[in-house]
Tab-separated table of C-alpha atoms in Angstrom:
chain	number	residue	atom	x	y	z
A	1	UNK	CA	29.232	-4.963	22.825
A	2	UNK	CA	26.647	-2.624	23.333
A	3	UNK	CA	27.072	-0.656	20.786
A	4	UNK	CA	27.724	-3.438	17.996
A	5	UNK	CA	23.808	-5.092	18.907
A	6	UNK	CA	22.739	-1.570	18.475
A	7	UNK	CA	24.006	-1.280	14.877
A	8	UNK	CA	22.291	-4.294	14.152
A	9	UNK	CA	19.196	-3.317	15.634
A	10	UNK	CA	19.131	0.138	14.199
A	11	UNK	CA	19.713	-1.163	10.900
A	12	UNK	CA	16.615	-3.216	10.979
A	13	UNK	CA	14.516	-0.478	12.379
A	14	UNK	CA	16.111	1.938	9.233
A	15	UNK	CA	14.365	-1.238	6.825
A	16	UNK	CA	10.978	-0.889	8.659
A	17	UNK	CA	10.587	-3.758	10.338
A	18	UNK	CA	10.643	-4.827	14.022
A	19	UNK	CA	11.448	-8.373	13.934
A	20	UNK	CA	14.669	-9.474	13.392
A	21	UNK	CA	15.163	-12.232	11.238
A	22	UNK	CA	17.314	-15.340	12.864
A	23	UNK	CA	20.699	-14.524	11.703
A	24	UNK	CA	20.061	-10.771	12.871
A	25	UNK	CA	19.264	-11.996	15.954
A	26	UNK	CA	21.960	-14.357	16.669
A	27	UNK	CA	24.606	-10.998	15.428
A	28	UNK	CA	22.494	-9.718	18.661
A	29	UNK	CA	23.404	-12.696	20.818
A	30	UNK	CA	27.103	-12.812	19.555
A	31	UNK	CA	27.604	-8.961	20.589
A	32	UNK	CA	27.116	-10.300	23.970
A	33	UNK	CA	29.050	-13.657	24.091
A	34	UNK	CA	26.127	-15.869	24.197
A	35	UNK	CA	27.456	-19.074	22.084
A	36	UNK	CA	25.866	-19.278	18.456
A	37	UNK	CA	27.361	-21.943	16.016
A	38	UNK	CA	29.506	-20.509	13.267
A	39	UNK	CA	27.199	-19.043	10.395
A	40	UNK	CA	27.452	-17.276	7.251
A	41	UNK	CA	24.314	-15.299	4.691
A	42	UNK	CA	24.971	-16.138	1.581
A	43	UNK	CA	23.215	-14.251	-0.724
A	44	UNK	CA	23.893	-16.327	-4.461
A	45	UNK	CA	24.603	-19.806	-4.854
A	46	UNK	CA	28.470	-19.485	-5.075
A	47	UNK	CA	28.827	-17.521	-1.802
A	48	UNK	CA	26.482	-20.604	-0.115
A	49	UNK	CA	28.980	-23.573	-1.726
A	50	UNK	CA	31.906	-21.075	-0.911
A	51	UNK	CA	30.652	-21.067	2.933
A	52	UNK	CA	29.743	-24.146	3.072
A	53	UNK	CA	33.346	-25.474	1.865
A	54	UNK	CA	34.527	-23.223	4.737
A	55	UNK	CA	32.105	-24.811	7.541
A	56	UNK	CA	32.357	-28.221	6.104
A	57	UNK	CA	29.517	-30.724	5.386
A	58	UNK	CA	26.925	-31.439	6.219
A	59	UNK	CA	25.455	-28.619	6.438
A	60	UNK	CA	22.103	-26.915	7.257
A	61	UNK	CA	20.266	-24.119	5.136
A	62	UNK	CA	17.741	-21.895	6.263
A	63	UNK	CA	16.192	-19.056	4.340
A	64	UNK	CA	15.938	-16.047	6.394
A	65	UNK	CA	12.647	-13.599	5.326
A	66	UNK	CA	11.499	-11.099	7.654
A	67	UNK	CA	7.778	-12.622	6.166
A	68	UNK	CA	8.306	-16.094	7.164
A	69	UNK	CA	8.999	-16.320	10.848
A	70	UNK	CA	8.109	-19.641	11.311
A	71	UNK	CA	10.626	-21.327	9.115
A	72	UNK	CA	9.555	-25.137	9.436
A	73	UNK	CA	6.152	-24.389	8.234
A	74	UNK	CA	7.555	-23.076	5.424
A	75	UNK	CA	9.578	-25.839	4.722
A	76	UNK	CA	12.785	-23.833	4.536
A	77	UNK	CA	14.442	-25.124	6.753
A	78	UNK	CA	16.820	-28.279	5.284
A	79	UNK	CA	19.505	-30.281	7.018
A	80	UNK	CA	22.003	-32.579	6.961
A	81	UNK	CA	23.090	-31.128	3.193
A	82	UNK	CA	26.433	-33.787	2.567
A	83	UNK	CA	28.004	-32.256	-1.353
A	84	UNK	CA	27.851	-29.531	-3.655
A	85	UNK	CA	25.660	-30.733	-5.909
A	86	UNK	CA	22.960	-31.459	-2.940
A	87	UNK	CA	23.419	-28.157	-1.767
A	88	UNK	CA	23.052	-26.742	-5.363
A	89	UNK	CA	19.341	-28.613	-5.803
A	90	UNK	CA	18.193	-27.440	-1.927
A	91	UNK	CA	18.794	-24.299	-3.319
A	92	UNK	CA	16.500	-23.945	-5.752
A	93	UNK	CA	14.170	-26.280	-3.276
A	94	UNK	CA	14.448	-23.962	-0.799
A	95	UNK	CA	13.413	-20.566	-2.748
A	96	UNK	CA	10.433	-22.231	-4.405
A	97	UNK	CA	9.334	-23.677	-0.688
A	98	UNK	CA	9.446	-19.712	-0.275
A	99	UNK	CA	8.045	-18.763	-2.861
A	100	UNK	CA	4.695	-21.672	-2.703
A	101	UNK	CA	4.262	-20.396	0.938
A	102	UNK	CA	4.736	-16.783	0.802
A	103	UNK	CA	5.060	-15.417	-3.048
A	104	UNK	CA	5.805	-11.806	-1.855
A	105	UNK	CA	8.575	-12.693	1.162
A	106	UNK	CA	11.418	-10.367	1.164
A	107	UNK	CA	14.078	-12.993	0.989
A	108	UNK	CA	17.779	-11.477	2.696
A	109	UNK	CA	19.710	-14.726	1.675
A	110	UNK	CA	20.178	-18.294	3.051
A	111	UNK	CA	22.283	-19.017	6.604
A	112	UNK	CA	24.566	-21.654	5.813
A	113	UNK	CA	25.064	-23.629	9.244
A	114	UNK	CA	27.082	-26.655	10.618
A	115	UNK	CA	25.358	-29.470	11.506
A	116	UNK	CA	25.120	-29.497	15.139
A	117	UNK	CA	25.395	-32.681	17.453
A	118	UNK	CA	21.889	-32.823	19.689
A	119	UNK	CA	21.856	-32.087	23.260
A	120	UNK	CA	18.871	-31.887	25.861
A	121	UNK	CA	16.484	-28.858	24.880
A	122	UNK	CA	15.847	-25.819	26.602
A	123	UNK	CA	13.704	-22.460	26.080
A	124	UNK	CA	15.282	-19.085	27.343
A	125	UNK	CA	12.783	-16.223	26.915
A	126	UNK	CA	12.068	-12.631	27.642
A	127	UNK	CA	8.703	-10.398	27.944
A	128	UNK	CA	8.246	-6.872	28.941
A	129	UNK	CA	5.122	-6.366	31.454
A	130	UNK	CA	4.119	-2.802	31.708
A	131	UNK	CA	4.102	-3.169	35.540
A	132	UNK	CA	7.563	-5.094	36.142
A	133	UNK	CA	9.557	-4.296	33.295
A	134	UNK	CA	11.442	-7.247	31.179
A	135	UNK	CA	11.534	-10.436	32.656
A	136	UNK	CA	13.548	-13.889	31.827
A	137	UNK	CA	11.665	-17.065	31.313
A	138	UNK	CA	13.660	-20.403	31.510
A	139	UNK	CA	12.965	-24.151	31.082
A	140	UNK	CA	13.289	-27.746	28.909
A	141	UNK	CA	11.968	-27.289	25.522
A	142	UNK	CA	9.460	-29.612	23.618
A	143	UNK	CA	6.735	-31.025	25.581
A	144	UNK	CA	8.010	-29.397	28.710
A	145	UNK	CA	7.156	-26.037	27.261
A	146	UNK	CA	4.505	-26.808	24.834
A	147	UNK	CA	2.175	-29.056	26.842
A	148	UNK	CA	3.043	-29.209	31.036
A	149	UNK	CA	4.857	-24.708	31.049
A	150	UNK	CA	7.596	-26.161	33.233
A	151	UNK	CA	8.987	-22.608	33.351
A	152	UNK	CA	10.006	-19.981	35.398
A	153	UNK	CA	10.427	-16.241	35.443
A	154	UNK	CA	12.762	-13.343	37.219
A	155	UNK	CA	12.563	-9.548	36.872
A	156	UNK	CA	15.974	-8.325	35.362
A	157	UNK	CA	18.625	-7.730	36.437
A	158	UNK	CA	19.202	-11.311	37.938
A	159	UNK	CA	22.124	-12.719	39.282
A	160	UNK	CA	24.140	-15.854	39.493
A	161	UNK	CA	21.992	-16.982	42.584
A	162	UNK	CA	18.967	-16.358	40.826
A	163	UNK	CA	20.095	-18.205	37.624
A	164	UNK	CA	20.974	-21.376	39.716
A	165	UNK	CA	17.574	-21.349	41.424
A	166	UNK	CA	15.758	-21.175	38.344
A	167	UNK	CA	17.047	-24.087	36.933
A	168	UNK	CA	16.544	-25.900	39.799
A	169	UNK	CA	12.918	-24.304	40.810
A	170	UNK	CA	11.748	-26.013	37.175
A	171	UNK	CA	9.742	-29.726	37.890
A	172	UNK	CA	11.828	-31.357	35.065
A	173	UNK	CA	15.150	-30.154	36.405
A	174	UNK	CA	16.269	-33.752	37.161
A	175	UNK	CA	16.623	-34.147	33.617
A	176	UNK	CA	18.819	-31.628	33.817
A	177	UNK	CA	20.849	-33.203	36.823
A	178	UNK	CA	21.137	-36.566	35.428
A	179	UNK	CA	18.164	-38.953	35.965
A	180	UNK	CA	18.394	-42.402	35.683
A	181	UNK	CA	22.228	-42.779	34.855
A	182	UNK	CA	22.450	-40.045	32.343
A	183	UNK	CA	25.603	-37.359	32.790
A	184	UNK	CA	24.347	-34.411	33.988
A	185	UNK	CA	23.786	-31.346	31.368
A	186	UNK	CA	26.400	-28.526	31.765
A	187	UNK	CA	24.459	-26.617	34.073
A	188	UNK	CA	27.574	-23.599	34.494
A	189	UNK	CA	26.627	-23.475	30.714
A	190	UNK	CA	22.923	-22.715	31.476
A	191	UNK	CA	23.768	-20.511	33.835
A	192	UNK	CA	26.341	-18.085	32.020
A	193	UNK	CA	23.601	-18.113	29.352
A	194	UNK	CA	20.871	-16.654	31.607
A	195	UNK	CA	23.486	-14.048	32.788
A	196	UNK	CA	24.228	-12.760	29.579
A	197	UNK	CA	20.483	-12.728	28.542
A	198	UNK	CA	20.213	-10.534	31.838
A	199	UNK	CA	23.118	-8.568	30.842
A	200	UNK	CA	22.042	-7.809	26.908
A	201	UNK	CA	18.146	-6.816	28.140
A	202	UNK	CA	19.080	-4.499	30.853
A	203	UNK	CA	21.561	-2.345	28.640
A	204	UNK	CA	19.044	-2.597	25.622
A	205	UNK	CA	15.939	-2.145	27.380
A	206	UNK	CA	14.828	0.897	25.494
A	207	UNK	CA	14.952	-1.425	22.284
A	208	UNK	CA	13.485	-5.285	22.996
A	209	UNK	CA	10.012	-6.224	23.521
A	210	UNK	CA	10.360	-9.992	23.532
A	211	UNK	CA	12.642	-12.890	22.832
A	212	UNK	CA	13.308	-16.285	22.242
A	213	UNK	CA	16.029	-18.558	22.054
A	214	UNK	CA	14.164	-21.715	21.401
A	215	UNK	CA	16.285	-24.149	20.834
A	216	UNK	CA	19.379	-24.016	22.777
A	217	UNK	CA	21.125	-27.106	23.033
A	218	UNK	CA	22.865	-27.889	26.540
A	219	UNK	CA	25.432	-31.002	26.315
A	220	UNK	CA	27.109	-32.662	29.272
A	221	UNK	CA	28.882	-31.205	32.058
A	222	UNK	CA	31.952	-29.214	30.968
A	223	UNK	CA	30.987	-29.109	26.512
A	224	UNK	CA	28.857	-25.959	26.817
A	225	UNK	CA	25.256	-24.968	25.093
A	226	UNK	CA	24.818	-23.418	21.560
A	227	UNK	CA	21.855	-21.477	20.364
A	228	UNK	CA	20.296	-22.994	17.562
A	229	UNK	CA	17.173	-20.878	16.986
A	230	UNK	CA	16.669	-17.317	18.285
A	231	UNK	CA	13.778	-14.732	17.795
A	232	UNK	CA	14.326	-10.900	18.667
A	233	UNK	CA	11.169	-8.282	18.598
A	234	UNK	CA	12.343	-4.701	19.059
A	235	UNK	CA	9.705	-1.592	19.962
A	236	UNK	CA	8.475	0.436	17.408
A	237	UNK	CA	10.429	3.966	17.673
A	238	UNK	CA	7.421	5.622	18.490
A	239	UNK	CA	6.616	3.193	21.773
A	240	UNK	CA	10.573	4.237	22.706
A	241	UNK	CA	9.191	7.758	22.232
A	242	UNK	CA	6.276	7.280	24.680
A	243	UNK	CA	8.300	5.594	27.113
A	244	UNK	CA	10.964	8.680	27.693
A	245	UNK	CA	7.950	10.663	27.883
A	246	UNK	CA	6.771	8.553	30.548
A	247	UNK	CA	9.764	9.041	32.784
A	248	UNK	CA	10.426	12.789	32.016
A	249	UNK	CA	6.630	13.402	33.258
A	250	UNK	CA	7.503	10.797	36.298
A	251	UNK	CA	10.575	12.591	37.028
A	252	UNK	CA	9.364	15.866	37.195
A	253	UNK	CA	5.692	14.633	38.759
């Protein structure tokens, strides 16, 4: 698995860039087993109906340029796409949204994506601090993140204890357990997620900087979680560089 996110990130550091664009990211994720809905790139217009026709509508689109990281501001991100001839006028809608917002975007094609049934939000995350090394950051997404940073953090490696008490540790986690009648969210789900996360930064360590999988959708007890958006920032070659030195000097200090 290892080596198969590696290809993926070495390709993208061959193009020059550092950010990987969504569906790069989620080949990242997949490497590792973390669930990501079925996707395809299509790069014309008959290999999106094609995919599309495979998926089955609806379907989402979302054009994926390393330029336009923020996707929804760019209004190229369009859902709930029911027959060919819809998906044929979003995609000339969604190239010119591209284009009005960022006329020199590199565009690498459009993700063609099932429409995905809504569960309760979460945020998984990961930073590097110089001190600590890379740590995981976990908790609800929307408001919970945005406005009240209900979230909490572990150095990796973590294990399944730690990944149970972070979900827990969180001040919205009764959402998570089932307040007020609700069945409770498949918290094994969560935290399989949060071990693989652990797993995929401590072999690739050398290579990611940050990341976010933001949304993940988490459904009731015993249907799982899917990753619906993910964000992956590798080092520049030349911080990897710096790094090794580091330890050789440490090592022989």
């Amino acid at each position: 698995m290892k080596e198969e996110a590696l290809k993926v990130i070495e390709e993208v550091l061959k193009s020059g860039r550092t950010s990987l664009v969504e569906y790069e990211a989620k080949q990242v994720l997949k490497a590792y087993g973390l669930p990501v809905p079925e996707e395809k790139l299509a790069k014309t217009l008959d290999e999106a109906l094609r995919y599309a026709e495979e998926i089955g509508y609806p379907v989402a689109m979302k054009l994926m340029s390393p330029q336009i990281l923020h996707k929804s501001d760019a209004k190229v991100v369009l859902l709930n796409i029911k027959t060919p001839d819809e998906l044929k006028e979003k995609w000339e809608l969604i190239h010119e949204n591209a284009r009005k917002y960022r006329p020199d975007a590199e565009i690498l094609g459009v993700l063609i994506a099932p429409m995905l049934k809504v569960g309760r939000e979460i945020i998984i995350g990961v930073t590097e601090d110089p001190q600590f090394g890379h740590a995981i950051m976990f908790g609800l997404g929307g408001i919970f993140v945005e406005v009240l940073k209900d979230v909490t953090f572990r150095i990796v490696p973590i294990t399944e204890r730690d990944a149970r008490k972070m979900i827990q540790e969180i001040k919205s986690y009764p959402i998570l357990a089932g307040a007020r009648g609700e069945e409770p969210a498949d918290i094994d789900a969560i935290v399989n997620l949060l071990l693989k996360v652990s797993d995929l930064v401590n072999d690739l360590r050398d290579y990611i900087k940050e990341m976010d999988l933001n949304p993940v959708f988490v459904y009731e007890k015993g249907k799982g979680a899917v990753v619906v958006d993910a964000r992956i920032i590798v080092k520049e070659p030349t911080e990897k560089k710096d790094e090794i030195n580091t330890e050789y000097r440490e090592r022989c200090a």
